[in-house]
Amino acid sequence: MPGAALTRRVRFAATHRYHRPDWDDIRNHATFGACAAAEPHGHDYTCDVTIAGDVEPATGMVADLGVLDRVLAQEVVGRLDGRCVNDALPEFAPGRRIPTCEELAHVIAVRVADALAHAGARARVASVRVAEDDTLWATWTTGG
């Protein structure tokens, strides 16, 4: 059966701060600009998750859309909406990853892939696109 890709878009509002505790304030500001300010700033994010796989002959779908929606509600919107990314996901705690669009797309891809596998979905995460607004986004593409 031919393969296909399916993309679901979710939205969430969250804040973030770019800061490396091993750098002084001067270096943080020189590297991250206003994103290094002591107070986090916010965005209305858009997140597109694309899954791919074989089309199930009995349903005509790559994956059960209800399962995908539950996973996105739990792993993306439920964890991030109304929160600070640095606090909401341990991957972005102080001294860990910087919550850029690139890194956020990567972490979301891993979390969604794990949750889909745990739910028994056969489709794989092909890509995750995270946009802070309509002028800045990053896409994480999985290899496989």
PDB file of C-alpha atoms in Angstrom:
ATOM      1  CA  MET A   1       0.000   0.000   0.000  1.00  0.00           C
ATOM      2  CA  PRO A   2       1.347   3.502  -0.813  1.00  0.00           C
ATOM      3  CA  GLY A   3       2.647   5.700   1.971  1.00  0.00           C
ATOM      4  CA  ALA A   4       1.393   9.128   2.885  1.00  0.00           C
ATOM      5  CA  ALA A   5       2.086  12.013   5.229  1.00  0.00           C
ATOM      6  CA  LEU A   6      -0.442  13.778   7.428  1.00  0.00           C
ATOM      7  CA  THR A   7       0.084  17.094   9.206  1.00  0.00           C
ATOM      8  CA  ARG A   8      -1.831  18.334  12.229  1.00  0.00           C
ATOM      9  CA  ARG A   9      -1.424  21.926  13.476  1.00  0.00           C
ATOM     10  CA  VAL A  10      -1.763  22.876  17.131  1.00  0.00           C
ATOM     11  CA  ARG A  11      -1.315  26.232  18.823  1.00  0.00           C
ATOM     12  CA  PHE A  12      -0.118  27.231  22.253  1.00  0.00           C
ATOM     13  CA  ALA A  13       0.949  30.407  24.050  1.00  0.00           C
ATOM     14  CA  ALA A  14       4.156  30.134  26.044  1.00  0.00           C
ATOM     15  CA  THR A  15       7.083  32.152  27.304  1.00  0.00           C
ATOM     16  CA  HIS A  16      10.783  31.366  27.160  1.00  0.00           C
ATOM     17  CA  ARG A  17      14.181  32.735  28.049  1.00  0.00           C
ATOM     18  CA  TYR A  18      17.522  32.090  26.395  1.00  0.00           C
ATOM     19  CA  HIS A  19      20.197  31.886  29.072  1.00  0.00           C
ATOM     20  CA  ARG A  20      23.270  29.806  29.806  1.00  0.00           C
ATOM     21  CA  PRO A  21      24.072  29.823  33.536  1.00  0.00           C
ATOM     22  CA  ASP A  22      27.729  29.047  32.753  1.00  0.00           C
ATOM     23  CA  TRP A  23      28.006  32.388  30.897  1.00  0.00           C
ATOM     24  CA  ASP A  24      27.953  35.834  32.466  1.00  0.00           C
ATOM     25  CA  ASP A  25      25.185  38.322  31.673  1.00  0.00           C
ATOM     26  CA  ILE A  26      27.367  40.157  29.147  1.00  0.00           C
ATOM     27  CA  ARG A  27      28.011  37.038  27.075  1.00  0.00           C
ATOM     28  CA  ASN A  28      24.374  35.899  27.339  1.00  0.00           C
ATOM     29  CA  HIS A  29      23.153  39.289  26.130  1.00  0.00           C
ATOM     30  CA  ALA A  30      25.773  39.469  23.363  1.00  0.00           C
ATOM     31  CA  THR A  31      24.708  36.033  22.109  1.00  0.00           C
ATOM     32  CA  PHE A  32      20.949  36.031  22.715  1.00  0.00           C
ATOM     33  CA  GLY A  33      20.060  39.738  22.748  1.00  0.00           C
ATOM     34  CA  ALA A  34      16.698  40.596  24.279  1.00  0.00           C
ATOM     35  CA  CYS A  35      15.906  36.873  24.634  1.00  0.00           C
ATOM     36  CA  ALA A  36      18.427  36.777  27.515  1.00  0.00           C
ATOM     37  CA  ALA A  37      16.474  39.288  29.632  1.00  0.00           C
ATOM     38  CA  ALA A  38      15.775  38.159  33.188  1.00  0.00           C
ATOM     39  CA  GLU A  39      12.034  37.998  32.545  1.00  0.00           C
ATOM     40  CA  PRO A  40      10.848  35.467  29.942  1.00  0.00           C
ATOM     41  CA  HIS A  41       8.981  36.805  26.924  1.00  0.00           C
ATOM     42  CA  GLY A  42       6.093  35.123  25.156  1.00  0.00           C
ATOM     43  CA  HIS A  43       4.841  33.964  21.796  1.00  0.00           C
ATOM     44  CA  ASP A  44       1.696  32.529  20.304  1.00  0.00           C
ATOM     45  CA  TYR A  45       3.304  29.422  18.842  1.00  0.00           C
ATOM     46  CA  THR A  46       2.099  27.323  15.944  1.00  0.00           C
ATOM     47  CA  CYS A  47       3.308  23.733  15.813  1.00  0.00           C
ATOM     48  CA  ASP A  48       2.845  21.481  12.767  1.00  0.00           C
ATOM     49  CA  VAL A  49       3.500  17.798  13.362  1.00  0.00           C
ATOM     50  CA  THR A  50       3.770  15.633  10.247  1.00  0.00           C
ATOM     51  CA  ILE A  51       3.488  11.869  10.562  1.00  0.00           C
ATOM     52  CA  ALA A  52       4.157   9.440   7.745  1.00  0.00           C
ATOM     53  CA  GLY A  53       3.634   5.797   7.015  1.00  0.00           C
ATOM     54  CA  ASP A  54       1.651   3.277   5.065  1.00  0.00           C
ATOM     55  CA  VAL A  55      -2.021   3.963   4.467  1.00  0.00           C
ATOM     56  CA  GLU A  56      -4.085   1.406   6.367  1.00  0.00           C
ATOM     57  CA  PRO A  57      -6.311  -0.255   3.736  1.00  0.00           C
ATOM     58  CA  ALA A  58      -9.282  -0.706   6.074  1.00  0.00           C
ATOM     59  CA  THR A  59      -9.383   2.943   7.202  1.00  0.00           C
ATOM     60  CA  GLY A  60      -7.645   4.854   4.424  1.00  0.00           C
ATOM     61  CA  MET A  61      -5.531   6.628   7.072  1.00  0.00           C
ATOM     62  CA  VAL A  62      -1.871   6.788   8.035  1.00  0.00           C
ATOM     63  CA  ALA A  63      -2.839   6.809  11.719  1.00  0.00           C
ATOM     64  CA  ASP A  64      -5.866   7.101  13.931  1.00  0.00           C
ATOM     65  CA  LEU A  65      -6.454  10.851  14.041  1.00  0.00           C
ATOM     66  CA  GLY A  66      -7.970  10.546  17.511  1.00  0.00           C
ATOM     67  CA  VAL A  67      -4.727   9.026  18.818  1.00  0.00           C
ATOM     68  CA  LEU A  68      -2.651  11.737  17.162  1.00  0.00           C
ATOM     69  CA  ASP A  69      -4.891  14.454  18.595  1.00  0.00           C
ATOM     70  CA  ARG A  70      -4.670  12.978  22.110  1.00  0.00           C
ATOM     71  CA  VAL A  71      -0.885  12.768  21.879  1.00  0.00           C
ATOM     72  CA  LEU A  72      -0.593  16.378  20.683  1.00  0.00           C
ATOM     73  CA  ALA A  73      -3.012  17.559  23.375  1.00  0.00           C
ATOM     74  CA  GLN A  74      -0.929  15.840  26.036  1.00  0.00           C
ATOM     75  CA  GLU A  75       2.640  16.285  24.805  1.00  0.00           C
ATOM     76  CA  VAL A  76       2.428  19.735  23.226  1.00  0.00           C
ATOM     77  CA  VAL A  77      -0.565  21.848  24.201  1.00  0.00           C
ATOM     78  CA  GLY A  78      -1.086  20.363  27.657  1.00  0.00           C
ATOM     79  CA  ARG A  79       2.550  20.727  28.641  1.00  0.00           C
ATOM     80  CA  LEU A  80       3.249  24.128  27.099  1.00  0.00           C
ATOM     81  CA  ASP A  81       0.132  26.288  26.802  1.00  0.00           C
ATOM     82  CA  GLY A  82       0.216  29.106  29.338  1.00  0.00           C
ATOM     83  CA  ARG A  83       3.593  28.018  30.691  1.00  0.00           C
ATOM     84  CA  CYS A  84       7.246  28.954  30.480  1.00  0.00           C
ATOM     85  CA  VAL A  85       9.040  26.461  28.208  1.00  0.00           C
ATOM     86  CA  ASN A  86      12.091  26.575  30.508  1.00  0.00           C
ATOM     87  CA  ASP A  87       9.933  25.280  33.382  1.00  0.00           C
ATOM     88  CA  ALA A  88       7.447  23.105  31.492  1.00  0.00           C
ATOM     89  CA  LEU A  89       9.941  20.737  29.867  1.00  0.00           C
ATOM     90  CA  PRO A  90      12.956  19.419  31.788  1.00  0.00           C
ATOM     91  CA  GLU A  91      14.987  19.459  28.573  1.00  0.00           C
ATOM     92  CA  PHE A  92      15.008  23.286  28.866  1.00  0.00           C
ATOM     93  CA  ALA A  93      15.801  23.613  32.572  1.00  0.00           C
ATOM     94  CA  PRO A  94      18.735  25.901  33.478  1.00  0.00           C
ATOM     95  CA  GLY A  95      21.984  24.514  32.136  1.00  0.00           C
ATOM     96  CA  ARG A  96      20.283  22.288  29.604  1.00  0.00           C
ATOM     97  CA  ARG A  97      18.985  23.158  26.115  1.00  0.00           C
ATOM     98  CA  ILE A  98      18.157  26.690  24.996  1.00  0.00           C
ATOM     99  CA  PRO A  99      14.441  26.867  24.037  1.00  0.00           C
ATOM    100  CA  THR A 100      14.935  28.029  20.458  1.00  0.00           C
ATOM    101  CA  CYS A 101      12.448  27.049  17.757  1.00  0.00           C
ATOM    102  CA  GLU A 102      14.992  24.512  16.514  1.00  0.00           C
ATOM    103  CA  GLU A 103      15.419  22.825  19.881  1.00  0.00           C
ATOM    104  CA  LEU A 104      11.719  23.000  20.709  1.00  0.00           C
ATOM    105  CA  ALA A 105      10.860  21.304  17.396  1.00  0.00           C
ATOM    106  CA  HIS A 106      13.412  18.567  18.154  1.00  0.00           C
ATOM    107  CA  VAL A 107      12.126  17.919  21.681  1.00  0.00           C
ATOM    108  CA  ILE A 108       8.505  17.877  20.494  1.00  0.00           C
ATOM    109  CA  ALA A 109       9.417  15.405  17.724  1.00  0.00           C
ATOM    110  CA  VAL A 110      10.998  13.024  20.220  1.00  0.00           C
ATOM    111  CA  ARG A 111       8.165  13.314  22.742  1.00  0.00           C
ATOM    112  CA  VAL A 112       5.435  12.835  20.116  1.00  0.00           C
ATOM    113  CA  ALA A 113       7.255   9.905  18.512  1.00  0.00           C
ATOM    114  CA  ASP A 114       7.606   8.191  21.897  1.00  0.00           C
ATOM    115  CA  ALA A 115       3.948   8.783  22.782  1.00  0.00           C
ATOM    116  CA  LEU A 116       2.718   7.525  19.397  1.00  0.00           C
ATOM    117  CA  ALA A 117       4.833   4.383  19.720  1.00  0.00           C
ATOM    118  CA  HIS A 118       3.510   3.836  23.243  1.00  0.00           C
ATOM    119  CA  ALA A 119      -0.044   4.186  21.875  1.00  0.00           C
ATOM    120  CA  GLY A 120       0.688   1.522  19.257  1.00  0.00           C
ATOM    121  CA  ALA A 121       0.613   3.854  16.247  1.00  0.00           C
ATOM    122  CA  ARG A 122       2.561   2.563  13.260  1.00  0.00           C
ATOM    123  CA  ALA A 123       3.130   5.984  11.710  1.00  0.00           C
ATOM    124  CA  ARG A 124       6.382   7.787  12.429  1.00  0.00           C
ATOM    125  CA  VAL A 125       7.030  11.458  13.047  1.00  0.00           C
ATOM    126  CA  ALA A 126       8.454  12.821   9.802  1.00  0.00           C
ATOM    127  CA  SER A 127       8.859  16.460  10.850  1.00  0.00           C
ATOM    128  CA  VAL A 128       7.884  19.074  13.380  1.00  0.00           C
ATOM    129  CA  ARG A 129       7.668  22.767  12.534  1.00  0.00           C
ATOM    130  CA  VAL A 130       7.535  25.288  15.377  1.00  0.00           C
ATOM    131  CA  ALA A 131       6.786  28.942  14.612  1.00  0.00           C
ATOM    132  CA  GLU A 132       7.031  31.796  17.103  1.00  0.00           C
ATOM    133  CA  ASP A 133       5.120  34.016  14.701  1.00  0.00           C
ATOM    134  CA  ASP A 134       4.632  34.380  10.961  1.00  0.00           C
ATOM    135  CA  THR A 135       8.232  35.549  10.454  1.00  0.00           C
ATOM    136  CA  LEU A 136      10.247  32.925  12.349  1.00  0.00           C
ATOM    137  CA  TRP A 137      10.032  29.140  12.443  1.00  0.00           C
ATOM    138  CA  ALA A 138      12.194  26.034  12.431  1.00  0.00           C
ATOM    139  CA  THR A 139      11.559  22.553  11.142  1.00  0.00           C
ATOM    140  CA  TRP A 140      13.018  19.409  12.675  1.00  0.00           C
ATOM    141  CA  THR A 141      13.088  16.546  10.190  1.00  0.00           C
ATOM    142  CA  THR A 142      13.563  13.029  11.458  1.00  0.00           C
ATOM    143  CA  GLY A 143      15.758  10.672   9.547  1.00  0.00           C
ATOM    144  CA  GLY A 144      13.860   7.611   8.752  1.00  0.00           C
TER     145      GLY A 144
END
